[in-house]
Amino acid sequence: AASPSDVGSFMPTYLAQGILPSDPFQVFDQQGVGKLVEMATAQGKEQNADIKNGVCGEHGGEPESVKYFYSLGHNYVSCSPFRVPIARLAAAQAAAAAAAP
């Protein structure tokens, strides 16, 4: 396993060569880890319909990730201050899209 501080030496190469489609520390893996989060969210809501679910970190400020977590029924995101405007816009877009006929 690698942490965000460990990947600087090889991540640009992985992205440039198409080994990874995006930096997993920036863009949430909806197809892989997302399925686990989807299962955990559903099971948590089965046990407690009022449970609050959210995401924090860099994924909380990345638009596609915010929209994905909204689609799962998550209630909040938490991210670094410079990403807050982007997160708010993504959350509003997700809510508007869900409310559209």
CSV table of C-alpha atoms in Angstrom, one decimal:
chain,number,residue,atom,x,y,z
A,1,ALA,CA,0.0,0.0,0.0
A,2,ALA,CA,1.1,3.6,-0.7
A,3,SER,CA,0.2,6.8,0.9
A,4,PRO,CA,-0.2,10.1,-1.0
A,5,SER,CA,3.2,11.2,0.1
A,6,ASP,CA,4.8,8.0,-1.3
A,7,VAL,CA,3.5,8.2,-4.8
A,8,GLY,CA,5.1,11.3,-6.1
A,9,SER,CA,8.0,9.4,-7.7
A,10,PHE,CA,5.9,7.0,-9.8
A,11,MET,CA,2.3,8.4,-10.0
A,12,PRO,CA,3.0,10.8,-12.9
A,13,THR,CA,4.5,7.9,-14.9
A,14,TYR,CA,1.5,5.6,-14.1
A,15,LEU,CA,-0.9,8.3,-15.3
A,16,ALA,CA,1.1,9.1,-18.4
A,17,GLN,CA,1.4,5.5,-19.5
A,18,GLY,CA,-2.3,4.8,-18.8
A,19,ILE,CA,-1.6,2.3,-16.0
A,20,LEU,CA,-4.0,4.1,-13.9
A,21,PRO,CA,-6.8,6.3,-15.4
A,22,SER,CA,-6.6,8.9,-12.6
A,23,ASP,CA,-4.8,9.5,-9.3
A,24,PRO,CA,-6.7,7.3,-6.7
A,25,PHE,CA,-5.8,9.8,-4.0
A,26,GLN,CA,-7.7,12.5,-5.9
A,27,VAL,CA,-10.5,10.6,-7.8
A,28,PHE,CA,-12.5,8.0,-6.0
A,29,ASP,CA,-12.5,4.5,-7.5
A,30,GLN,CA,-16.2,4.0,-8.1
A,31,GLN,CA,-16.0,0.6,-9.8
A,32,GLY,CA,-13.8,-1.1,-7.1
A,33,VAL,CA,-13.8,0.5,-3.7
A,34,GLY,CA,-17.1,2.2,-4.6
A,35,LYS,CA,-18.9,-1.1,-4.5
A,36,LEU,CA,-17.7,-1.7,-1.0
A,37,VAL,CA,-18.9,1.7,0.1
A,38,GLU,CA,-22.2,1.1,-1.7
A,39,MET,CA,-22.7,-2.2,0.3
A,40,ALA,CA,-21.7,-0.6,3.6
A,41,THR,CA,-24.0,2.4,3.0
A,42,ALA,CA,-27.0,0.1,2.2
A,43,GLN,CA,-26.3,-2.2,5.2
A,44,GLY,CA,-25.9,0.8,7.5
A,45,LYS,CA,-29.2,2.3,6.4
A,46,GLU,CA,-30.9,-1.1,6.9
A,47,GLN,CA,-29.8,-1.1,10.5
A,48,ASN,CA,-30.4,2.6,11.1
A,49,ALA,CA,-32.4,4.6,8.5
A,50,ASP,CA,-31.2,7.9,10.1
A,51,ILE,CA,-27.5,7.1,9.9
A,52,LYS,CA,-25.4,9.9,8.6
A,53,ASN,CA,-22.8,8.9,5.9
A,54,GLY,CA,-20.2,11.1,4.4
A,55,VAL,CA,-16.7,11.3,3.0
A,56,CYS,CA,-13.7,13.3,4.0
A,57,GLY,CA,-10.4,14.1,2.5
A,58,GLU,CA,-9.5,14.9,-1.1
A,59,HIS,CA,-12.4,12.8,-2.4
A,60,GLY,CA,-14.8,15.1,-0.6
A,61,GLY,CA,-13.8,17.9,-2.9
A,62,GLU,CA,-13.6,16.2,-6.3
A,63,PRO,CA,-16.8,16.8,-8.3
A,64,GLU,CA,-17.3,13.3,-9.7
A,65,SER,CA,-16.7,11.7,-6.3
A,66,VAL,CA,-19.1,14.1,-4.6
A,67,LYS,CA,-21.8,13.2,-7.2
A,68,TYR,CA,-21.1,9.5,-6.6
A,69,PHE,CA,-21.4,9.8,-2.9
A,70,TYR,CA,-24.6,11.8,-3.3
A,71,SER,CA,-26.1,9.1,-5.5
A,72,LEU,CA,-25.4,6.6,-2.6
A,73,GLY,CA,-27.4,8.8,-0.2
A,74,HIS,CA,-24.5,10.3,1.7
A,75,ASN,CA,-25.3,13.4,3.7
A,76,TYR,CA,-22.1,15.3,3.8
A,77,VAL,CA,-18.6,15.8,2.5
A,78,SER,CA,-15.6,17.2,4.3
A,79,CYS,CA,-12.5,18.5,2.4
A,80,SER,CA,-9.7,21.0,2.5
A,81,PRO,CA,-10.8,24.6,2.5
A,82,PHE,CA,-9.6,25.4,-1.0
A,83,ARG,CA,-11.9,22.6,-2.3
A,84,VAL,CA,-15.0,23.7,-0.5
A,85,PRO,CA,-16.4,25.8,-3.4
A,86,ILE,CA,-16.0,23.0,-5.8
A,87,ALA,CA,-17.6,20.5,-3.4
A,88,ARG,CA,-20.6,22.8,-2.8
A,89,LEU,CA,-21.1,23.3,-6.6
A,90,ALA,CA,-20.8,19.5,-7.2
A,91,ALA,CA,-23.3,18.8,-4.4
A,92,ALA,CA,-25.7,21.3,-5.8
A,93,GLN,CA,-25.4,19.9,-9.3
A,94,ALA,CA,-26.0,16.4,-8.0
A,95,ALA,CA,-29.1,17.5,-6.0
A,96,ALA,CA,-30.5,19.4,-9.0
A,97,ALA,CA,-30.0,16.5,-11.3
A,98,ALA,CA,-31.7,14.1,-8.9
A,99,ALA,CA,-34.7,16.5,-8.6
A,100,ALA,CA,-35.1,17.0,-12.3
A,101,PRO,CA,-38.0,15.3,-13.9
